[in-house]
mmCIF file of C-alpha atoms in Angstrom:
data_model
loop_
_atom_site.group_PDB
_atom_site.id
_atom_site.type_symbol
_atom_site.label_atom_id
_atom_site.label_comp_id
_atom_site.label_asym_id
_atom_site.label_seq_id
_atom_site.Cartn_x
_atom_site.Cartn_y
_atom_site.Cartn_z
ATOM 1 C CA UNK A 1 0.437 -58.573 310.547
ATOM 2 C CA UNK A 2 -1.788 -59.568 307.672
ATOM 3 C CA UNK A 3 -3.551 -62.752 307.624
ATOM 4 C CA UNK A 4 -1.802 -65.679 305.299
ATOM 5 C CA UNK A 5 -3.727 -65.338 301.793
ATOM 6 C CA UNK A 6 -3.258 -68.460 299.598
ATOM 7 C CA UNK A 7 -4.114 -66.789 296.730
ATOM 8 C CA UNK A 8 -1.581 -64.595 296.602
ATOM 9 C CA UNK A 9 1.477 -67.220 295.644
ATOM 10 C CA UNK A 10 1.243 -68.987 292.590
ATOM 11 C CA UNK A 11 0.467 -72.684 292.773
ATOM 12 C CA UNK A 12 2.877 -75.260 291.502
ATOM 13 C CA UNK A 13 2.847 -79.386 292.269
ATOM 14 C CA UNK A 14 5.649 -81.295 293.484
ATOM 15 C CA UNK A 15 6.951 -84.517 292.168
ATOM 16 C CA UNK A 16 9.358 -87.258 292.995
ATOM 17 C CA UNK A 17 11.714 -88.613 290.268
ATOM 18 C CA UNK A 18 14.128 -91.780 290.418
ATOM 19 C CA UNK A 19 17.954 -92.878 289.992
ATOM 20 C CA UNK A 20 17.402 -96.418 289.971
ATOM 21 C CA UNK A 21 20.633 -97.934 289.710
ATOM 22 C CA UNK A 22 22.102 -101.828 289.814
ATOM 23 C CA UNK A 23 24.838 -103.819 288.972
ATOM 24 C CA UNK A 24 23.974 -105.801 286.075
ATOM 25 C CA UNK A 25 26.788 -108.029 284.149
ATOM 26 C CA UNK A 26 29.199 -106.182 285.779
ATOM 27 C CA UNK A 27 28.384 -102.725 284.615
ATOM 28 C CA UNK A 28 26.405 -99.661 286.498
ATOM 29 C CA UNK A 29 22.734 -99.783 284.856
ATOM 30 C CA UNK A 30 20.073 -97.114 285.572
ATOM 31 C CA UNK A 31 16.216 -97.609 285.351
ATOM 32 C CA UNK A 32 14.631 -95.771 282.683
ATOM 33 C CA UNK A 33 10.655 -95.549 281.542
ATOM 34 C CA UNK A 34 9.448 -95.277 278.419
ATOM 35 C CA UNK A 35 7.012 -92.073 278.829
ATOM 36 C CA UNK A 36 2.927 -93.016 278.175
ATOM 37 C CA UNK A 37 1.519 -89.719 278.160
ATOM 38 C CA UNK A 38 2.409 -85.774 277.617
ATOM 39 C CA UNK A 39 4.347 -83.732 277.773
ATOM 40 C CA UNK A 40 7.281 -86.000 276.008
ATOM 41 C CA UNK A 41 5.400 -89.282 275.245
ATOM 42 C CA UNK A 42 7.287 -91.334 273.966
ATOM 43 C CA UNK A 43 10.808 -90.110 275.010
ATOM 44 C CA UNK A 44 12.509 -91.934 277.815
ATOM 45 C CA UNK A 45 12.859 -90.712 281.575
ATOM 46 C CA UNK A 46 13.470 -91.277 284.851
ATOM 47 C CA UNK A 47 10.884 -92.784 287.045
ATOM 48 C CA UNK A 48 8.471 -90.457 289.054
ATOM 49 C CA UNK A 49 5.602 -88.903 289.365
ATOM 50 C CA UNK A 50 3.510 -86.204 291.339
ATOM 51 C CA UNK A 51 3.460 -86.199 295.368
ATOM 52 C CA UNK A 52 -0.278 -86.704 296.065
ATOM 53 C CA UNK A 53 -2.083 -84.544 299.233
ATOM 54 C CA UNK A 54 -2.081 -87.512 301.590
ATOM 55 C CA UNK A 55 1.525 -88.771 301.282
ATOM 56 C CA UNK A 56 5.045 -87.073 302.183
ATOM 57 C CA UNK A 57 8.240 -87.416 300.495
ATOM 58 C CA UNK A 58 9.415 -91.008 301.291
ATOM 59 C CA UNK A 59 5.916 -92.212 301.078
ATOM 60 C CA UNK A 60 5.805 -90.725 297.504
ATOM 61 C CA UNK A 61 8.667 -92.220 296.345
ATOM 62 C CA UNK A 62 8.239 -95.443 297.577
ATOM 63 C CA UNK A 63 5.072 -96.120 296.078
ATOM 64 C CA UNK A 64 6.366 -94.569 292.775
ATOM 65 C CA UNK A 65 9.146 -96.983 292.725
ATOM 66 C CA UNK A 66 6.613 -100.066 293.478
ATOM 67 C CA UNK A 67 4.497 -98.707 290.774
ATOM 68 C CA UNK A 68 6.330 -97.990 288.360
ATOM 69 C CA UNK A 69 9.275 -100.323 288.270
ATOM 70 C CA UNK A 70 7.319 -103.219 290.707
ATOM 71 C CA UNK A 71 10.645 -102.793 293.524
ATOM 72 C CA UNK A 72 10.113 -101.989 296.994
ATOM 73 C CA UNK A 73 11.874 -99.535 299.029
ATOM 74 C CA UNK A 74 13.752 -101.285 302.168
ATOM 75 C CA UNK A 75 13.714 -100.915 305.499
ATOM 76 C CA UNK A 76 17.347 -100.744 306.917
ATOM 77 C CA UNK A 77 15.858 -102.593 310.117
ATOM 78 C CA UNK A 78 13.439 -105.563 308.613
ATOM 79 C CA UNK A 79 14.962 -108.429 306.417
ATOM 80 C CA UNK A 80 16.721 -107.930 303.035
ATOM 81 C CA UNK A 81 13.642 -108.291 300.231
ATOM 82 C CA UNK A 82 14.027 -109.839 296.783
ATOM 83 C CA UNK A 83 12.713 -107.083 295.529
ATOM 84 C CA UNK A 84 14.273 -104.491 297.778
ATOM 85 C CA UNK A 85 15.556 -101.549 296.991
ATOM 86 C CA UNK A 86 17.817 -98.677 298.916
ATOM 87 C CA UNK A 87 16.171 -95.271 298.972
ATOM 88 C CA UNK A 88 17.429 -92.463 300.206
ATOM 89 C CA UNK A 89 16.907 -88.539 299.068
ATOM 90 C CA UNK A 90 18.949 -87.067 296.822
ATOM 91 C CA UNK A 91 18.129 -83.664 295.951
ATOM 92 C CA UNK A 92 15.628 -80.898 294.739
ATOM 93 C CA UNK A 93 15.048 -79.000 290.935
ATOM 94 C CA UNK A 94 13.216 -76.250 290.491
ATOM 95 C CA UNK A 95 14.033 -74.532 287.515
ATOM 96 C CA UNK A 96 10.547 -72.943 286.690
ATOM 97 C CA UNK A 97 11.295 -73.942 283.274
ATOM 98 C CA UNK A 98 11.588 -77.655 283.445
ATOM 99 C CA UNK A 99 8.099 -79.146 282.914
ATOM 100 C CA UNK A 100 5.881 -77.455 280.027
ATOM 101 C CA UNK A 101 3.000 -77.698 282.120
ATOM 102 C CA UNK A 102 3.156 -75.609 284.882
ATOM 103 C CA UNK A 103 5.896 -74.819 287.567
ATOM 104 C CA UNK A 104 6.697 -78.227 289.277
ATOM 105 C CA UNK A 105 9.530 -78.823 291.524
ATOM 106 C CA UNK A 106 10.763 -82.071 291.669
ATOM 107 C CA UNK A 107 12.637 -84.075 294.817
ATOM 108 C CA UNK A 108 14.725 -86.590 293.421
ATOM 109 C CA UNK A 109 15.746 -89.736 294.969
ATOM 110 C CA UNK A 110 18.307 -92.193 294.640
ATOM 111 C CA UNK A 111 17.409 -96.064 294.662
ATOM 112 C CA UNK A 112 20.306 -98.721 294.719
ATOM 113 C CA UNK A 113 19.266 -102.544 294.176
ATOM 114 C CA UNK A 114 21.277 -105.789 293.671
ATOM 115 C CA UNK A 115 21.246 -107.366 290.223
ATOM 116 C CA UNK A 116 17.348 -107.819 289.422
ATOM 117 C CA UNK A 117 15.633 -108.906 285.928
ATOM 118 C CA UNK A 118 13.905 -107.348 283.771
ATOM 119 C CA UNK A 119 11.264 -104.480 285.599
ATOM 120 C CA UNK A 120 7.801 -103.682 284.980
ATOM 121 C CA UNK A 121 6.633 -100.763 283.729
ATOM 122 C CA UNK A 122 3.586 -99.381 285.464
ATOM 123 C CA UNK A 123 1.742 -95.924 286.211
ATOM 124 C CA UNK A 124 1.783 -93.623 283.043
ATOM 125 C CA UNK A 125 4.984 -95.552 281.766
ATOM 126 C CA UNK A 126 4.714 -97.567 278.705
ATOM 127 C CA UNK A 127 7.631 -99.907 279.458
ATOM 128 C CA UNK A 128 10.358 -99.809 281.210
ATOM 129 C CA UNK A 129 14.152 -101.135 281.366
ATOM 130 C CA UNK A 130 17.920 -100.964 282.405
ATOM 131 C CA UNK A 131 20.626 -99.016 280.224
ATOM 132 C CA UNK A 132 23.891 -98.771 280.897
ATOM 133 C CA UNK A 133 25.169 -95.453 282.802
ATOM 134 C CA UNK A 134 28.121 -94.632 280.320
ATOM 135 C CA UNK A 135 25.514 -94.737 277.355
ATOM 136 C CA UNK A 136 23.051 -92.554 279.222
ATOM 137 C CA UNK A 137 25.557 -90.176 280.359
ATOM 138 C CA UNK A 138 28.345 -90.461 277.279
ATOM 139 C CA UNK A 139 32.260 -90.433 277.844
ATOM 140 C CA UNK A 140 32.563 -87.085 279.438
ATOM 141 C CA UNK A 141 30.413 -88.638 282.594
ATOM 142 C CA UNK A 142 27.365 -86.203 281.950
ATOM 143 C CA UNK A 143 27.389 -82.847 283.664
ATOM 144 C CA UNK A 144 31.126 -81.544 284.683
ATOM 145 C CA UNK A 145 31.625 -80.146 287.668
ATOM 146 C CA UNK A 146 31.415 -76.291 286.270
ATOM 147 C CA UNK A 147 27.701 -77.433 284.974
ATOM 148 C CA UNK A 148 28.557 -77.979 281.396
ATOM 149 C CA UNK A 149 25.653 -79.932 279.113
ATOM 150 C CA UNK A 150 26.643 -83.180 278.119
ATOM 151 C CA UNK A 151 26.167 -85.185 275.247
ATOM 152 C CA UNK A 152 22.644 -86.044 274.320
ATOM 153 C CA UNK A 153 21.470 -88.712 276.739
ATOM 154 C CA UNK A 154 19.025 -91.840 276.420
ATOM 155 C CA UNK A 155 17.648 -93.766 273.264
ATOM 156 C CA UNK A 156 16.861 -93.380 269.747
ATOM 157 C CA UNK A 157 14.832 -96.541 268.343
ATOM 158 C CA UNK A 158 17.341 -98.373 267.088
ATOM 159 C CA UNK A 159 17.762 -100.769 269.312
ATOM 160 C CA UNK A 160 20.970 -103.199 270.041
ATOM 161 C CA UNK A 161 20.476 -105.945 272.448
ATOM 162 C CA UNK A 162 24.334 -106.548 274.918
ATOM 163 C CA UNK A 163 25.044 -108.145 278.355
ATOM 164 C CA UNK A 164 21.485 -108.377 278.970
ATOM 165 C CA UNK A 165 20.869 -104.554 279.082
ATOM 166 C CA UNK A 166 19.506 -102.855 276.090
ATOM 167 C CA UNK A 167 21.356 -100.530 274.255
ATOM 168 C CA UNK A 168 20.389 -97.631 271.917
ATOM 169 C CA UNK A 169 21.726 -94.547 270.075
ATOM 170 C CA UNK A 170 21.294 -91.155 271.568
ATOM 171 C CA UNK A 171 18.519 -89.141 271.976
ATOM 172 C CA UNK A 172 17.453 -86.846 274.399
ATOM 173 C CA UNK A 173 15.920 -87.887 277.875
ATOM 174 C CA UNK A 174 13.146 -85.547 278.894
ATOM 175 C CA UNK A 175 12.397 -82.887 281.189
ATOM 176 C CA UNK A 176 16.058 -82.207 283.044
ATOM 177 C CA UNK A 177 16.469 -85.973 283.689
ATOM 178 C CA UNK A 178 19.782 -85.816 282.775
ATOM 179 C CA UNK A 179 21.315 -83.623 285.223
ATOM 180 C CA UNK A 180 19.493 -85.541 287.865
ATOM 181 C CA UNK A 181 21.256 -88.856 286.580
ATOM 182 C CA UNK A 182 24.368 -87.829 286.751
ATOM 183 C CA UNK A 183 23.891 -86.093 289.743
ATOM 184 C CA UNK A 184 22.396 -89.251 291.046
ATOM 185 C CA UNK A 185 25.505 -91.554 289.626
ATOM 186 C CA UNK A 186 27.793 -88.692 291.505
ATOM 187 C CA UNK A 187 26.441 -89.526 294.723
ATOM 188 C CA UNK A 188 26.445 -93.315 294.634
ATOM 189 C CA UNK A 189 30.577 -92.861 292.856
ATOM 190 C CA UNK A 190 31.368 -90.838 296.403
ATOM 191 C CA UNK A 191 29.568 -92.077 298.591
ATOM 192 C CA UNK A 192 30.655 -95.911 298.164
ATOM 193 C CA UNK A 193 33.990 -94.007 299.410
ATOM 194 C CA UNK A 194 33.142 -93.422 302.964
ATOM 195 C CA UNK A 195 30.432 -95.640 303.521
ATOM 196 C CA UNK A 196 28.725 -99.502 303.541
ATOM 197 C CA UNK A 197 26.660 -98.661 300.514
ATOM 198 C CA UNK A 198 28.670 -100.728 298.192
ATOM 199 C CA UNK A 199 26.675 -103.927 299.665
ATOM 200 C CA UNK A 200 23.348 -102.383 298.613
ATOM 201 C CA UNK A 201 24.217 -104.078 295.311
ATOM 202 C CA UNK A 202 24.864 -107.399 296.305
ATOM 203 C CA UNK A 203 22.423 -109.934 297.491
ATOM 204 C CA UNK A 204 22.235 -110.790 301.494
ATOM 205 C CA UNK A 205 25.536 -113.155 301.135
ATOM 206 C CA UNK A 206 28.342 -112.192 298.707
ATOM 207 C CA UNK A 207 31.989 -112.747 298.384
ATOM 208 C CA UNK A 208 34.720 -110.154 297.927
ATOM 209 C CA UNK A 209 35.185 -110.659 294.578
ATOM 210 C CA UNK A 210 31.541 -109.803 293.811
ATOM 211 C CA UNK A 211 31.811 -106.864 296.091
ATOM 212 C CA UNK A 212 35.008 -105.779 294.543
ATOM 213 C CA UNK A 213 33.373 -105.863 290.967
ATOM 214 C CA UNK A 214 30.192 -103.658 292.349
ATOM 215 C CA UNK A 215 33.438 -100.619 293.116
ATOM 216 C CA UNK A 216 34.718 -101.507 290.061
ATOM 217 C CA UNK A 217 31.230 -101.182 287.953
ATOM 218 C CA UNK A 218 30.004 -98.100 289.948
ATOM 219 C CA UNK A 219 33.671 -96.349 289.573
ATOM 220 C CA UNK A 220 34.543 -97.771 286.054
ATOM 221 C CA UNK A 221 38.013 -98.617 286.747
ATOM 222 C CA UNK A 222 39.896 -101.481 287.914
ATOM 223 C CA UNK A 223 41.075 -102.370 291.143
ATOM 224 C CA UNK A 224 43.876 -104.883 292.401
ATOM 225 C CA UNK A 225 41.936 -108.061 293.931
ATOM 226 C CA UNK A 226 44.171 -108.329 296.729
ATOM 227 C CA UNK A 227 44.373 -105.027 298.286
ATOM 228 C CA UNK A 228 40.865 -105.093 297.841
ATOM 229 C CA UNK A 229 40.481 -108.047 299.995
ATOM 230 C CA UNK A 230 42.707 -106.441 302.648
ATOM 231 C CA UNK A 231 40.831 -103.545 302.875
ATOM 232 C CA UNK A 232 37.275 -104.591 303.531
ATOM 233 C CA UNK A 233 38.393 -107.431 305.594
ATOM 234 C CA UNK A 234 40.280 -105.745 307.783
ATOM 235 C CA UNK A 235 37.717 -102.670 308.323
ATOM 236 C CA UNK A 236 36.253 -103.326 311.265
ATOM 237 C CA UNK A 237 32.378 -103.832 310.956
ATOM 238 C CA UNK A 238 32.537 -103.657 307.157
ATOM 239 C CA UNK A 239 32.068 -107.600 306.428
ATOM 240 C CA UNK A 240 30.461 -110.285 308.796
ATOM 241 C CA UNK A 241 31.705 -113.909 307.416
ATOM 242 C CA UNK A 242 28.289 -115.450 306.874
ATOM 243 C CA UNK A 243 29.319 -119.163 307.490
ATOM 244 C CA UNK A 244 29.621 -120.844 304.043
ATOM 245 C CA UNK A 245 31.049 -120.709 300.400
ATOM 246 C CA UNK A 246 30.015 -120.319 296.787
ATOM 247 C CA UNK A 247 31.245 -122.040 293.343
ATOM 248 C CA UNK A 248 29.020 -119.472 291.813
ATOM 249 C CA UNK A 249 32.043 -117.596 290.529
ATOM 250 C CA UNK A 250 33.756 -120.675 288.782
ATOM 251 C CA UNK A 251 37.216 -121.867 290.573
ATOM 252 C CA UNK A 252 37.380 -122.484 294.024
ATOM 253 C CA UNK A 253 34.652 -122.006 296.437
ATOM 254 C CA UNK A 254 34.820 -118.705 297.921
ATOM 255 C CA UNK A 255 33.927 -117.183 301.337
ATOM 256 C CA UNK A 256 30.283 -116.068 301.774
ATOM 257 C CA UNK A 257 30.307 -112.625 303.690
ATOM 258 C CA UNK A 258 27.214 -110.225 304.550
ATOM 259 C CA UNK A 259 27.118 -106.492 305.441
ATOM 260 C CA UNK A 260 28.165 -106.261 308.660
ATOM 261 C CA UNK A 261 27.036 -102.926 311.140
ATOM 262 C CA UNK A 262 29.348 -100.634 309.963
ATOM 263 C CA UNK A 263 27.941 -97.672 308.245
ATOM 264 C CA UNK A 264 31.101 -95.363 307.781
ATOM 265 C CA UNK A 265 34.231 -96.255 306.767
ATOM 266 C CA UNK A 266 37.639 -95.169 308.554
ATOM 267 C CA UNK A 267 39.775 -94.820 306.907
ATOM 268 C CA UNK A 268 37.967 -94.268 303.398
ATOM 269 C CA UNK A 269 37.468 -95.895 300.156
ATOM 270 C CA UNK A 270 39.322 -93.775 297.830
ATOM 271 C CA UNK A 271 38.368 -93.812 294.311
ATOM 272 C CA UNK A 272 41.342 -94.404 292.322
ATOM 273 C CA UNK A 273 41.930 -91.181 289.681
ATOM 274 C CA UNK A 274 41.539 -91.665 286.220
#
């Protein structure tokens, strides 16, 4: 057998890129960066950057998300952080096409957070910001199923100020950002169906009705309050009554519930069609 010789693959760098999403005024947001340097300056992204030789995936993308957006990536185990953020893989592009500057594969991640201000830009972005998922990925929901290309995604500079979220006209996002979005959107829309990750949008104590509008924001439809209520109160493991109530929603005080140790649900979620 012939010794391994280096030099005889082509080289090509490896990068981790973000869907950062919240709940912000009761609509699904995603994290986008305004780029600071080629190729695309100037265009928005996704956050992300290159894997450096003394770090592995998670490591990567955790400091990427701290430096570029100032969140932190939680630990399941340790206490909830203000700043925290959900991070889990989400999956790999390597079209040897899809950066200009050499062949680059990129492993993308998906980051859920509860309802945070405005982020900080950091890293080689020149600002950064929240924009609301059906502008980024247009009525059609981004990519269909068969692969289709969507509408054009992201921001010209004409900028319109709603809900707290800025909002812009069209314009392309760069690199192949935009499949990753909605690829990224996909994954939170079916996975809230089968598992606990719903709560990784709310704070450490929420009620129903704040949980309810997280499905409601993430799927885009509406859902009846009460069968809500009977469904994630009577899953087993889903909720943990925390011990108190809130006015926060206006009305009548409402019961404060965490996440309790559930992390499938039986049976499921389903998404209502639409």
């Amino acid at each position: 057998m012939s010794p391994y010789d280096p030099s005889a693959f082509p080289p090509f760098a490896v990068t981790v890129d973000l869907v950062v999403l919240t709940v912000r005024r009761h609509a699904l947001c995603a994290l986008v960066v305004r780029r600071g340097e080629q190729p695309f300056q100037g265009r928005w992204a996704l956050p992300g950057g290159f894997v450096r030789d003394d770090e592995d995936l998670a490591m990567a993308a955790a400091r990427e998300l701290g430096e570029e957006t100032g969140l932190c990536a939680s630990d399941p185990a340790a206490p909830a952080l203000a700043n925290g953020a959900h991070l889990e893989q989400l999956a790999t592009y390597g079209d040897p096409r899809r950066d200009p500057r050499m062949r680059v594969v990129s492993v993308a991640h998906l980051a859920l957070a509860p309802d945070l201000p405005a982020p900080r830009a950091g890293g080689d972005a020149h600002s950064a910001r929240w924009a609301h998922v059906e502008d980024l990925l247009g009525q059609e929901g981004g990519f269909g199923r068969d692969g289709e290309q969507p509408a054009p995604l992201a921001f010209d500079h004409a900028r319109i100020l709603a809900d707290g979220v800025e909002r812009e006209q069209p314009a392309p996002l760069a690199f192949d950002h935009a499949r990753i979005l909605a690829d990224g959107v996909e994954r939170a829309r079916s996975k809230i169906e089968y598992s606990s990750l719903a709560t990784a949008f709310c704070p450490a104590e929420f009620t129903v009705g704040e949980l309810r509008r997280v499905y409601e924001a993430v799927w885009g439809v509406a859902l009846d309050p009460r069968n809500f209520h009977r469904k994630v109160t009577g899953t087993p493991g889903f909720l943990v009554p925390a011990g108190g109530t809130t006015t926060r929603q206006g009305g009548r005080p409402a019961q404060l519930f965490r996440a309790g140790g559930a992390t499938l649900l039986n049976p499921p979620m389903l998404r209502p069609e639409v």
